Tab-separated table of C-alpha atoms in Angstrom:
chain	number	residue	atom	x	y	z
I	271	UNK	CA	42.477	-19.727	68.856
I	272	UNK	CA	41.835	-16.980	71.349
I	273	UNK	CA	41.733	-13.500	69.829
I	274	UNK	CA	43.847	-10.916	71.571
I	275	UNK	CA	42.412	-7.680	70.344
I	276	UNK	CA	42.261	-3.987	71.075
I	277	UNK	CA	39.244	-4.369	73.346
I	278	UNK	CA	41.401	-5.541	76.281
I	279	UNK	CA	43.831	-2.699	75.731
I	280	UNK	CA	41.083	-0.189	75.369
I	281	UNK	CA	39.404	-1.265	78.558
I	282	UNK	CA	42.555	-1.542	80.488
I	283	UNK	CA	43.496	1.994	79.573
I	284	UNK	CA	40.090	3.594	80.015
I	285	UNK	CA	40.875	4.603	83.574
I	286	UNK	CA	43.905	6.551	82.308
I	287	UNK	CA	41.694	9.085	80.620
I	288	UNK	CA	42.974	11.609	83.108
I	289	UNK	CA	44.421	13.542	80.225
I	290	UNK	CA	47.703	14.116	78.568
I	291	UNK	CA	49.408	15.208	81.778
I	292	UNK	CA	48.832	15.082	85.471
I	293	UNK	CA	46.685	18.247	85.874
I	294	UNK	CA	43.268	18.063	87.331
I	295	UNK	CA	40.424	18.952	85.034
I	296	UNK	CA	39.174	22.539	85.459
I	297	UNK	CA	36.304	23.133	87.839
I	298	UNK	CA	33.973	24.664	85.277
I	299	UNK	CA	30.445	26.003	85.795
I	300	UNK	CA	27.590	23.590	85.692
I	301	UNK	CA	25.175	23.956	82.718
I	302	UNK	CA	22.340	26.423	83.229
I	303	UNK	CA	18.778	25.354	82.388
I	304	UNK	CA	17.843	26.608	78.909
I	305	UNK	CA	21.324	27.912	78.086
I	306	UNK	CA	22.559	26.402	74.761
I	307	UNK	CA	25.959	27.329	73.174
I	308	UNK	CA	24.997	26.454	69.531
I	309	UNK	CA	28.095	27.476	67.583
I	310	UNK	CA	31.619	28.770	68.222
I	311	UNK	CA	33.845	30.450	65.672
I	312	UNK	CA	37.337	30.345	67.139
I	313	UNK	CA	40.541	31.771	65.677
I	314	UNK	CA	43.663	30.607	67.502
I	315	UNK	CA	47.286	31.643	66.966
I	316	UNK	CA	49.515	29.081	68.544
I	317	UNK	CA	53.333	28.766	68.947
I	318	UNK	CA	54.267	25.085	69.624
I	319	UNK	CA	57.761	26.102	70.853
I	320	UNK	CA	56.569	28.538	73.524
I	321	UNK	CA	53.070	27.028	73.985
I	322	UNK	CA	51.662	30.564	73.729
I	323	UNK	CA	48.085	30.764	72.540
I	324	UNK	CA	46.188	33.886	71.423
I	325	UNK	CA	42.542	33.339	70.805
I	326	UNK	CA	39.330	34.984	69.727
I	327	UNK	CA	36.079	33.059	70.084
I	328	UNK	CA	32.627	34.132	69.019
I	329	UNK	CA	29.809	32.130	70.612
I	330	UNK	CA	26.188	32.021	69.462
I	331	UNK	CA	24.120	31.320	72.612
I	332	UNK	CA	20.465	30.709	73.025
I	333	UNK	CA	19.113	31.360	76.554
I	334	UNK	CA	15.969	32.312	78.509
I	335	UNK	CA	15.226	36.030	78.618
I	336	UNK	CA	15.346	35.851	82.394
I	337	UNK	CA	18.827	34.288	82.774
I	338	UNK	CA	20.690	37.640	83.200
I	339	UNK	CA	24.140	36.169	82.570
I	340	UNK	CA	25.588	33.029	81.061
I	341	UNK	CA	28.404	31.103	82.733
I	342	UNK	CA	31.237	29.801	80.543
I	343	UNK	CA	34.284	27.692	81.391
I	344	UNK	CA	37.713	28.951	80.454
I	345	UNK	CA	40.913	28.067	82.393
I	346	UNK	CA	42.231	30.848	84.658
I	347	UNK	CA	45.580	30.516	82.832
I	348	UNK	CA	43.911	32.352	79.898
I	349	UNK	CA	43.971	36.089	80.422
I	350	UNK	CA	40.689	37.519	79.036
I	351	UNK	CA	41.025	40.837	77.331
I	352	UNK	CA	37.787	42.176	75.797
I	353	UNK	CA	34.348	40.693	76.092
I	354	UNK	CA	31.621	41.813	73.762
I	355	UNK	CA	27.893	40.956	73.427
I	356	UNK	CA	26.436	41.975	70.130
I	357	UNK	CA	29.714	43.906	69.317
I	358	UNK	CA	29.202	46.002	72.477
I	359	UNK	CA	31.836	45.782	75.231
I	360	UNK	CA	30.565	44.366	78.516
I	361	UNK	CA	32.057	43.715	81.978
I	362	UNK	CA	32.418	40.056	82.620
I	363	UNK	CA	32.975	38.473	86.058
I	364	UNK	CA	35.824	35.926	86.538
I	365	UNK	CA	35.999	33.310	89.204
I	366	UNK	CA	38.804	30.828	88.507
I	367	UNK	CA	37.841	28.790	85.385
I	368	UNK	CA	34.318	30.406	85.427
I	369	UNK	CA	33.414	33.445	83.399
I	370	UNK	CA	29.987	35.120	83.778
I	371	UNK	CA	28.865	37.253	80.750
I	372	UNK	CA	25.838	39.529	81.132
I	373	UNK	CA	23.162	38.914	78.436
I	374	UNK	CA	19.582	39.922	77.627
I	375	UNK	CA	16.850	38.681	75.318
I	376	UNK	CA	16.864	35.081	74.129
I	377	UNK	CA	19.879	34.956	71.820
I	378	UNK	CA	23.333	36.517	72.283
I	379	UNK	CA	26.496	36.621	70.199
I	380	UNK	CA	29.438	36.726	72.670
I	381	UNK	CA	32.997	37.452	71.592
I	382	UNK	CA	35.966	36.905	73.829
I	383	UNK	CA	39.659	37.737	73.244
I	384	UNK	CA	42.146	35.874	75.398
I	385	UNK	CA	45.748	34.735	75.534
I	386	UNK	CA	48.168	32.791	77.680
I	387	UNK	CA	50.002	29.511	78.062
I	388	UNK	CA	47.442	26.756	78.607
I	389	UNK	CA	47.847	24.973	81.940
I	390	UNK	CA	45.564	22.112	81.018
I	391	UNK	CA	44.111	20.453	77.902
I	392	UNK	CA	47.122	21.200	75.621
I	393	UNK	CA	50.074	18.726	75.850
I	394	UNK	CA	53.470	18.344	74.195
I	395	UNK	CA	55.987	15.560	73.903
I	396	UNK	CA	59.238	14.938	72.018
I	397	UNK	CA	59.084	11.829	69.842
I	398	UNK	CA	61.484	10.241	67.375
I	399	UNK	CA	59.574	12.256	64.744
I	400	UNK	CA	60.024	15.549	66.597
I	401	UNK	CA	57.772	17.639	68.819
I	402	UNK	CA	54.115	16.801	68.945
I	403	UNK	CA	51.494	19.133	70.520
I	404	UNK	CA	47.910	17.929	70.958
I	405	UNK	CA	44.783	18.708	72.937
I	406	UNK	CA	42.687	16.417	75.115
I	407	UNK	CA	39.286	17.717	76.146
I	408	UNK	CA	38.123	14.968	78.481
I	409	UNK	CA	36.057	15.721	80.526
I	410	UNK	CA	36.393	19.507	80.842
I	411	UNK	CA	39.978	20.036	79.712
I	412	UNK	CA	38.892	21.798	76.510
I	413	UNK	CA	38.371	24.743	78.831
I	414	UNK	CA	42.174	25.093	78.679
I	415	UNK	CA	41.814	26.715	75.254
I	416	UNK	CA	38.059	27.112	74.393
I	417	UNK	CA	35.416	29.108	76.304
I	418	UNK	CA	32.199	27.097	76.308
I	419	UNK	CA	29.740	25.150	78.438
I	420	UNK	CA	31.813	22.049	79.063
I	421	UNK	CA	29.138	19.423	79.612
I	422	UNK	CA	27.858	16.717	77.331
I	423	UNK	CA	24.338	18.112	77.423
I	424	UNK	CA	25.499	21.136	75.396
I	425	UNK	CA	27.012	20.019	72.133
I	426	UNK	CA	27.901	22.619	69.589
I	427	UNK	CA	29.257	23.228	66.066
I	428	UNK	CA	32.873	24.384	66.046
I	429	UNK	CA	34.404	26.523	63.292
I	430	UNK	CA	38.081	26.515	64.121
I	431	UNK	CA	40.900	28.375	62.426
I	432	UNK	CA	44.347	27.598	63.715
I	433	UNK	CA	47.419	29.652	62.786
I	434	UNK	CA	50.889	28.167	63.440
I	435	UNK	CA	54.408	28.656	62.065
I	436	UNK	CA	54.500	27.327	58.505
I	437	UNK	CA	56.768	24.346	59.191
I	438	UNK	CA	54.088	22.679	61.309
I	439	UNK	CA	51.141	20.577	60.049
I	440	UNK	CA	47.729	20.931	61.690
I	441	UNK	CA	44.831	18.471	62.148
I	442	UNK	CA	41.587	19.078	64.024
I	443	UNK	CA	38.067	17.916	64.632
I	444	UNK	CA	35.714	18.453	61.754
I	445	UNK	CA	36.113	18.715	58.004
I	446	UNK	CA	39.036	20.682	56.489
I	447	UNK	CA	37.668	23.924	55.052
I	448	UNK	CA	40.748	25.512	53.595
I	449	UNK	CA	44.444	26.000	54.294
I	450	UNK	CA	46.755	28.889	53.308
I	451	UNK	CA	50.493	29.386	53.780
I	452	UNK	CA	51.726	32.990	53.680
I	453	UNK	CA	55.149	34.238	54.710
I	454	UNK	CA	55.984	32.245	57.891
I	455	UNK	CA	52.431	31.242	58.858
I	456	UNK	CA	50.083	28.346	58.083
I	457	UNK	CA	46.372	28.945	58.608
I	458	UNK	CA	44.060	25.928	58.581
I	459	UNK	CA	40.304	25.897	59.089
I	460	UNK	CA	38.165	22.984	60.274
I	461	UNK	CA	34.352	22.923	60.709
I	462	UNK	CA	32.288	20.223	62.394
I	463	UNK	CA	29.264	19.742	60.119
I	464	UNK	CA	27.155	18.619	63.109
I	465	UNK	CA	27.223	19.324	66.818
I	466	UNK	CA	29.631	17.524	69.185
I	467	UNK	CA	30.332	17.747	72.933
I	468	UNK	CA	33.371	19.993	73.766
I	469	UNK	CA	35.441	17.082	75.051
I	470	UNK	CA	35.535	15.697	71.499
I	471	UNK	CA	36.810	18.957	69.976
I	472	UNK	CA	40.567	18.745	69.492
I	473	UNK	CA	43.521	19.698	67.406
I	474	UNK	CA	47.161	18.654	67.037
I	475	UNK	CA	50.318	20.195	65.611
I	476	UNK	CA	53.389	18.218	64.458
I	477	UNK	CA	55.355	17.184	61.381
I	478	UNK	CA	52.780	14.733	60.249
I	479	UNK	CA	52.515	12.236	57.370
I	480	UNK	CA	49.175	12.200	55.543
I	481	UNK	CA	47.690	9.253	53.697
I	482	UNK	CA	44.337	9.502	52.032
I	483	UNK	CA	42.245	6.336	51.480
I	484	UNK	CA	39.417	5.721	49.045
I	485	UNK	CA	35.996	4.982	50.500
I	486	UNK	CA	32.338	5.892	50.494
I	487	UNK	CA	33.361	8.906	52.698
I	488	UNK	CA	36.503	10.952	52.892
I	489	UNK	CA	39.155	9.060	54.869
I	490	UNK	CA	42.593	10.288	55.923
I	491	UNK	CA	45.225	8.706	58.129
I	492	UNK	CA	47.542	11.089	59.990
I	493	UNK	CA	50.664	9.532	61.466
I	494	UNK	CA	54.016	10.567	62.940
I	495	UNK	CA	56.816	9.974	60.402
I	496	UNK	CA	58.199	7.111	62.416
I	497	UNK	CA	54.968	5.143	61.963
I	498	UNK	CA	53.930	6.125	58.422
I	499	UNK	CA	54.246	2.452	57.267
I	500	UNK	CA	51.704	1.453	59.871
I	501	UNK	CA	48.938	2.942	57.786
I	502	UNK	CA	48.849	-0.582	56.182
I	503	UNK	CA	47.324	-1.790	59.422
I	504	UNK	CA	44.263	0.431	58.705
I	505	UNK	CA	43.426	-0.993	55.293
I	506	UNK	CA	39.970	-2.119	56.397
I	507	UNK	CA	38.835	1.333	57.572
I	508	UNK	CA	36.515	1.803	54.544
I	509	UNK	CA	34.976	-1.595	55.150
I	510	UNK	CA	34.440	-1.010	58.873
I	511	UNK	CA	32.887	2.408	58.268
I	512	UNK	CA	30.586	1.000	55.638
I	513	UNK	CA	29.658	-1.878	58.013
I	514	UNK	CA	28.702	0.609	60.758
I	515	UNK	CA	26.713	2.739	58.366
I	516	UNK	CA	24.767	-0.287	57.208
I	517	UNK	CA	23.205	-0.790	60.638
I	518	UNK	CA	23.486	2.681	62.119
I	519	UNK	CA	22.881	5.020	59.224
I	520	UNK	CA	25.197	7.545	57.422
I	521	UNK	CA	28.483	8.498	59.182
I	522	UNK	CA	28.036	11.731	61.108
I	523	UNK	CA	30.374	14.646	60.229
I	524	UNK	CA	30.792	13.319	56.630
I	525	UNK	CA	34.538	12.397	56.962
I	526	UNK	CA	36.810	10.285	59.115
I	527	UNK	CA	40.466	10.729	60.051
I	528	UNK	CA	42.728	8.752	62.303
I	529	UNK	CA	45.363	10.832	64.097
I	530	UNK	CA	48.389	9.445	65.922
I	531	UNK	CA	49.549	11.363	69.016
I	532	UNK	CA	51.281	10.318	72.273
I	533	UNK	CA	48.069	9.778	74.277
I	534	UNK	CA	48.304	7.994	77.671
I	535	UNK	CA	45.238	5.936	76.800
I	536	UNK	CA	44.252	3.936	73.736
I	537	UNK	CA	42.029	6.358	71.898
I	538	UNK	CA	39.871	9.445	72.066
I	539	UNK	CA	36.642	9.885	70.041
I	540	UNK	CA	37.232	13.415	68.736
I	541	UNK	CA	34.640	14.398	66.269
I	542	UNK	CA	35.507	13.319	62.697
I	543	UNK	CA	39.141	12.868	63.717
I	544	UNK	CA	39.731	10.469	66.617
I	545	UNK	CA	43.194	10.469	68.235
I	546	UNK	CA	45.075	7.130	68.822
I	547	UNK	CA	47.899	6.190	71.091
I	548	UNK	CA	51.333	5.870	69.428
I	549	UNK	CA	51.908	2.370	70.973
I	550	UNK	CA	48.978	1.035	68.994
I	551	UNK	CA	50.812	1.485	65.753
I	552	UNK	CA	52.922	-1.557	66.651
I	553	UNK	CA	49.806	-3.690	67.339
I	554	UNK	CA	47.689	-4.121	64.229
I	555	UNK	CA	44.738	-6.067	65.784
I	556	UNK	CA	44.554	-3.704	68.760
I	557	UNK	CA	44.743	-0.657	66.529
I	558	UNK	CA	41.883	-1.771	64.311
I	559	UNK	CA	39.583	-2.609	67.269
I	560	UNK	CA	40.224	0.717	68.911
I	561	UNK	CA	39.551	2.452	65.523
I	562	UNK	CA	36.194	0.681	65.437
I	563	UNK	CA	35.441	1.698	68.954
I	564	UNK	CA	36.134	5.374	68.266
I	565	UNK	CA	34.283	5.163	64.995
I	566	UNK	CA	31.159	3.952	66.764
I	567	UNK	CA	31.478	7.013	69.044
I	568	UNK	CA	30.870	9.232	66.008
I	569	UNK	CA	27.238	8.092	66.284
I	570	UNK	CA	27.038	7.190	69.999
I	571	UNK	CA	28.614	9.813	72.205
I	572	UNK	CA	29.323	12.521	69.618
I	573	UNK	CA	26.248	12.929	67.360
I	574	UNK	CA	23.976	11.621	70.148
I	575	UNK	CA	25.503	12.818	73.381
I	576	UNK	CA	24.870	11.627	76.984
I	577	UNK	CA	22.508	13.938	78.791
I	578	UNK	CA	24.712	13.867	81.886
I	579	UNK	CA	28.020	12.389	82.988
I	580	UNK	CA	25.969	9.801	84.824
I	581	UNK	CA	24.663	8.575	81.471
I	582	UNK	CA	28.170	7.892	80.174
I	583	UNK	CA	27.250	4.243	79.535
I	584	UNK	CA	25.088	5.455	76.591
I	585	UNK	CA	28.335	6.377	74.866
I	586	UNK	CA	30.767	3.711	76.126
I	587	UNK	CA	28.288	0.767	76.134
I	588	UNK	CA	27.403	1.056	72.462
I	589	UNK	CA	30.977	1.764	71.493
I	590	UNK	CA	32.078	-1.479	73.191
I	591	UNK	CA	29.216	-3.673	72.087
I	592	UNK	CA	28.926	-2.414	68.555
I	593	UNK	CA	32.663	-2.901	68.109
I	594	UNK	CA	31.965	-6.627	68.768
I	595	UNK	CA	29.001	-6.472	66.313
I	596	UNK	CA	31.250	-4.885	63.592
I	597	UNK	CA	33.808	-7.718	64.224
I	598	UNK	CA	30.983	-10.236	63.678
I	599	UNK	CA	30.035	-8.699	60.380
I	600	UNK	CA	33.637	-8.529	59.197
I	601	UNK	CA	35.125	-11.682	60.676
I	602	UNK	CA	32.281	-14.013	61.494
I	603	UNK	CA	30.454	-15.574	64.487
I	604	UNK	CA	33.520	-17.110	66.222
I	605	UNK	CA	35.262	-13.742	66.362
I	606	UNK	CA	32.044	-12.119	67.715
I	607	UNK	CA	31.693	-14.719	70.445
I	608	UNK	CA	35.290	-14.301	71.515
I	609	UNK	CA	34.780	-10.510	71.741
I	610	UNK	CA	31.643	-11.032	73.859
I	611	UNK	CA	33.419	-13.393	76.278
I	612	UNK	CA	36.142	-10.803	76.674
I	613	UNK	CA	33.613	-8.038	77.228
I	614	UNK	CA	31.898	-10.044	79.956
I	615	UNK	CA	35.141	-10.781	81.836
I	616	UNK	CA	34.433	-8.108	84.502
I	617	UNK	CA	35.566	-8.014	88.083
I	618	UNK	CA	32.819	-8.610	90.605
I	619	UNK	CA	32.643	-5.051	91.915
I	620	UNK	CA	32.464	-3.517	88.397
I	621	UNK	CA	29.784	-5.995	87.301
I	622	UNK	CA	27.655	-5.353	90.376
I	623	UNK	CA	27.790	-1.568	90.204
I	624	UNK	CA	24.850	0.507	88.964
I	625	UNK	CA	25.189	1.544	85.266
I	626	UNK	CA	23.742	4.939	86.132
I	627	UNK	CA	25.347	6.096	89.448
I	628	UNK	CA	22.990	7.549	91.985
I	629	UNK	CA	25.505	10.377	92.532
I	630	UNK	CA	28.676	11.353	90.696
I	631	UNK	CA	30.950	13.981	92.297
I	632	UNK	CA	33.513	13.980	89.447
I	633	UNK	CA	32.909	12.803	85.838
I	634	UNK	CA	36.319	11.069	85.890
I	635	UNK	CA	34.909	8.765	88.636
I	636	UNK	CA	32.656	7.296	85.962
I	637	UNK	CA	35.621	5.948	84.079
I	638	UNK	CA	35.548	2.418	85.344
I	639	UNK	CA	34.960	-0.793	83.401
I	640	UNK	CA	31.270	-0.544	84.312
I	641	UNK	CA	29.977	1.817	81.534
I	642	UNK	CA	32.191	0.043	78.958
I	643	UNK	CA	31.767	-3.646	79.664
I	644	UNK	CA	28.589	-3.852	81.733
I	645	UNK	CA	27.083	-1.299	79.360
I	646	UNK	CA	27.968	-3.540	76.426
I	647	UNK	CA	26.625	-6.584	78.207
I	648	UNK	CA	23.311	-4.912	78.949
I	649	UNK	CA	22.962	-3.958	75.313
I	650	UNK	CA	23.646	-7.594	74.309
I	651	UNK	CA	21.024	-8.774	76.741
I	652	UNK	CA	18.537	-6.206	75.339
I	653	UNK	CA	19.258	-7.557	71.862
I	654	UNK	CA	18.608	-11.119	73.005
I	655	UNK	CA	15.422	-10.011	74.743
I	656	UNK	CA	13.984	-7.925	71.901
I	657	UNK	CA	15.424	-9.761	68.871
I	658	UNK	CA	17.779	-8.454	66.219
I	659	UNK	CA	15.330	-6.656	64.016
I	660	UNK	CA	13.636	-4.712	66.817
I	661	UNK	CA	16.909	-4.036	68.618
I	662	UNK	CA	18.674	-2.457	65.639
I	663	UNK	CA	15.549	-0.600	64.522
I	664	UNK	CA	15.381	0.907	68.047
I	665	UNK	CA	18.999	1.958	67.820
I	666	UNK	CA	18.459	3.728	64.514
I	667	UNK	CA	15.339	5.440	65.724
I	668	UNK	CA	17.124	6.701	68.792
I	669	UNK	CA	19.923	8.075	66.602
I	670	UNK	CA	17.389	9.913	64.407
I	671	UNK	CA	15.304	11.204	67.307
I	672	UNK	CA	18.279	12.494	69.274
I	673	UNK	CA	20.503	13.653	66.439
I	674	UNK	CA	22.556	16.512	67.855
I	675	UNK	CA	20.690	16.181	71.116
I	676	UNK	CA	21.511	14.817	74.581
I	677	UNK	CA	20.085	11.406	75.433
I	678	UNK	CA	19.228	10.343	78.976
I	679	UNK	CA	18.830	6.733	80.170
I	680	UNK	CA	15.178	7.258	80.740
I	681	UNK	CA	14.713	8.597	77.168
I	682	UNK	CA	16.673	5.603	75.785
I	683	UNK	CA	14.346	3.217	77.649
I	684	UNK	CA	11.353	5.055	76.228
I	685	UNK	CA	12.718	4.716	72.659
I	686	UNK	CA	13.195	0.929	73.129
I	687	UNK	CA	9.695	0.526	74.573
I	688	UNK	CA	8.164	2.580	71.728
I	689	UNK	CA	9.774	0.464	69.009
I	690	UNK	CA	9.336	-2.926	70.740
I	691	UNK	CA	5.860	-2.382	72.235
I	692	UNK	CA	7.239	-3.845	75.524
I	693	UNK	CA	7.414	-2.642	79.078
I	694	UNK	CA	11.154	-2.739	79.908
I	695	UNK	CA	10.890	-1.142	83.441
I	696	UNK	CA	11.749	-4.389	85.169
I	697	UNK	CA	14.709	-4.958	82.876
I	698	UNK	CA	16.111	-1.419	83.464
I	699	UNK	CA	15.511	-1.585	87.260
I	700	UNK	CA	17.377	-4.868	87.455
I	701	UNK	CA	20.280	-4.341	85.002
I	702	UNK	CA	20.705	-0.553	84.764
I	703	UNK	CA	19.648	0.980	88.065
I	704	UNK	CA	20.102	-2.090	90.231
I	705	UNK	CA	23.144	-3.739	91.762
I	706	UNK	CA	24.573	-7.216	91.747
I	707	UNK	CA	24.530	-9.900	89.051
I	708	UNK	CA	22.937	-13.423	88.987
I	709	UNK	CA	24.738	-16.444	90.224
I	710	UNK	CA	25.561	-19.278	87.855
I	711	UNK	CA	26.117	-22.503	89.808
I	712	UNK	CA	28.047	-25.248	87.962
I	713	UNK	CA	28.762	-28.882	88.806
I	714	UNK	CA	31.329	-31.105	87.133
I	715	UNK	CA	30.945	-34.873	87.293
I	716	UNK	CA	34.255	-36.277	86.104
I	717	UNK	CA	32.994	-39.894	86.237
I	718	UNK	CA	30.314	-39.261	83.636
I	719	UNK	CA	32.026	-36.359	81.809
I	720	UNK	CA	28.946	-34.202	82.532
I	721	UNK	CA	28.870	-30.498	83.291
I	722	UNK	CA	25.564	-29.178	84.681
I	723	UNK	CA	24.591	-25.655	85.638
I	724	UNK	CA	21.717	-23.605	86.956
I	725	UNK	CA	21.226	-19.823	86.653
I	726	UNK	CA	19.614	-17.798	89.400
I	727	UNK	CA	16.081	-16.945	88.377
I	728	UNK	CA	14.493	-13.459	88.162
I	729	UNK	CA	17.123	-11.907	85.873
I	730	UNK	CA	15.412	-12.496	82.529
I	731	UNK	CA	18.119	-14.822	81.152
I	732	UNK	CA	15.939	-17.785	80.499
I	733	UNK	CA	14.636	-18.559	76.983
I	734	UNK	CA	16.336	-15.581	75.305
I	735	UNK	CA	19.102	-17.519	73.557
I	736	UNK	CA	21.967	-16.674	76.025
I	737	UNK	CA	25.124	-18.828	75.595
I	738	UNK	CA	27.943	-20.195	77.663
I	739	UNK	CA	31.513	-20.907	76.572
I	740	UNK	CA	32.833	-24.117	78.068
I	741	UNK	CA	36.579	-24.450	77.893
I	742	UNK	CA	38.484	-27.605	78.857
I	743	UNK	CA	42.217	-28.219	78.565
I	744	UNK	CA	43.062	-30.145	75.488
I	745	UNK	CA	39.556	-29.957	73.996
I	746	UNK	CA	37.846	-27.660	71.489
I	747	UNK	CA	35.895	-24.787	72.993
I	748	UNK	CA	32.163	-25.472	73.099
I	749	UNK	CA	29.379	-22.939	73.004
I	750	UNK	CA	26.261	-24.238	74.617
I	751	UNK	CA	22.790	-22.676	75.172
I	752	UNK	CA	22.286	-21.497	78.782
I	753	UNK	CA	18.811	-23.106	78.708
I	754	UNK	CA	20.251	-26.617	78.142
I	755	UNK	CA	21.482	-26.887	81.713
I	756	UNK	CA	23.812	-29.805	80.909
I	757	UNK	CA	26.633	-30.692	78.473
I	758	UNK	CA	28.792	-33.750	77.940
I	759	UNK	CA	32.537	-33.015	77.723
I	760	UNK	CA	35.310	-35.218	76.195
I	761	UNK	CA	38.103	-34.603	78.700
I	762	UNK	CA	38.804	-35.246	82.365
I	763	UNK	CA	40.048	-31.780	83.366
I	764	UNK	CA	37.819	-29.342	85.332
I	765	UNK	CA	36.152	-27.125	82.728
I	766	UNK	CA	35.998	-23.361	82.828
I	767	UNK	CA	32.672	-21.663	82.095
I	768	UNK	CA	32.240	-18.179	80.714
I	769	UNK	CA	29.022	-16.261	79.986
I	770	UNK	CA	29.056	-15.116	76.352
I	771	UNK	CA	28.287	-11.374	76.473
I	772	UNK	CA	26.179	-11.353	79.647
I	773	UNK	CA	27.157	-11.032	83.312
I	774	UNK	CA	27.031	-13.600	86.089
I	775	UNK	CA	29.027	-14.696	89.051
I	776	UNK	CA	30.174	-18.211	88.129
I	777	UNK	CA	30.511	-20.690	91.001
């Protein structure tokens, strides 16, 4: 039986990550060499009815003593009042969504007061459960409400206090660190225990239903009232988190929450509290697979961040492939193989495209099937090439070495080579930096019931254990080793041939 899971939905909706609305992402300043926003303490007062936000953010920033000024991204819709450095007022320069703050020395504490109605990054929608307001930071939309360096190479710790009218519930990235209700206001504080890129820092306000779940870490499911019964679909969340921790290490951020909001795409990997699309709560299998995908991101993409938007495959490739691996450990080999076949069903252009683009004018241009599915397929081929023990040991070492640090593709290759003791330059030149895919030529002889095939040489696919799925109408699916080159089939119909987790043009 063919599994119809969340991977298909997730991949189909990846290109919709243009945000909660139709606005373009702010044109924020590029990161400056040596400038590192390490921590932000933000206090926001927000009215969901009027969408008015009043904020005060204190940033701890390390920087070279020669930098002169640091550039931060904050939407032009936010009116900046006072700017202080070390509690001393300074004159900042403003150019659209760019804010230049004068600094000296090697560390500065910068405090900004601002207010306005966000024009990007904060969204609202009426639902059967009432009004929902949520944020979406991808790729730079967090600049709609948070001043920061909005680039994956500069992850930070966020200490967020959000004040709303008392009838509203609040959820946010990080671990809850206290909530008070006084008079007509609710104040809730959340702290990320480890760094995360700004596009994974988010909050939501609505009339939520909360369900806590027992597990080895703190787990909470946050739904809209209309879907509170759908929490039953998430019963395996403790098992999937424990499964991931068994081969990746302890869960970053120390807790995990699922949050339902009206996203236009399947899920968003917000640190410690991923957001999920409302439509998924009517699709149990899809919901669970997307939860696994966003859970993997807590390690790959959040705790270890891509060094550049061009390295996005280092977040989406592991999230896609390790979702399939988690399915294998929970549901068995057949489920794993089906997930791999689905992952490798990639259109010709996306399969042939470089995993690391030579140039990328806009980070949203990276949101194709390539970093997801091709990224996952390349990881599967690395696993076949290196063997299970070395492959997973290399993943764990990379997570330890680059904990709270940006990871480039070159650095990932170095980690794999160090652990395996192998030169992987040819592999990376072919599959990561190169274009095209190998050709798999097949021949069906109906008279003898024989299917034969030949893979184009030079791609490193021979003698690594790669498999093919052979599907024939009216017959049971067969998984056959690529190296066999021939298989006998029981039926007369022309068979279909699918690579299992690796890429090829089948002819």
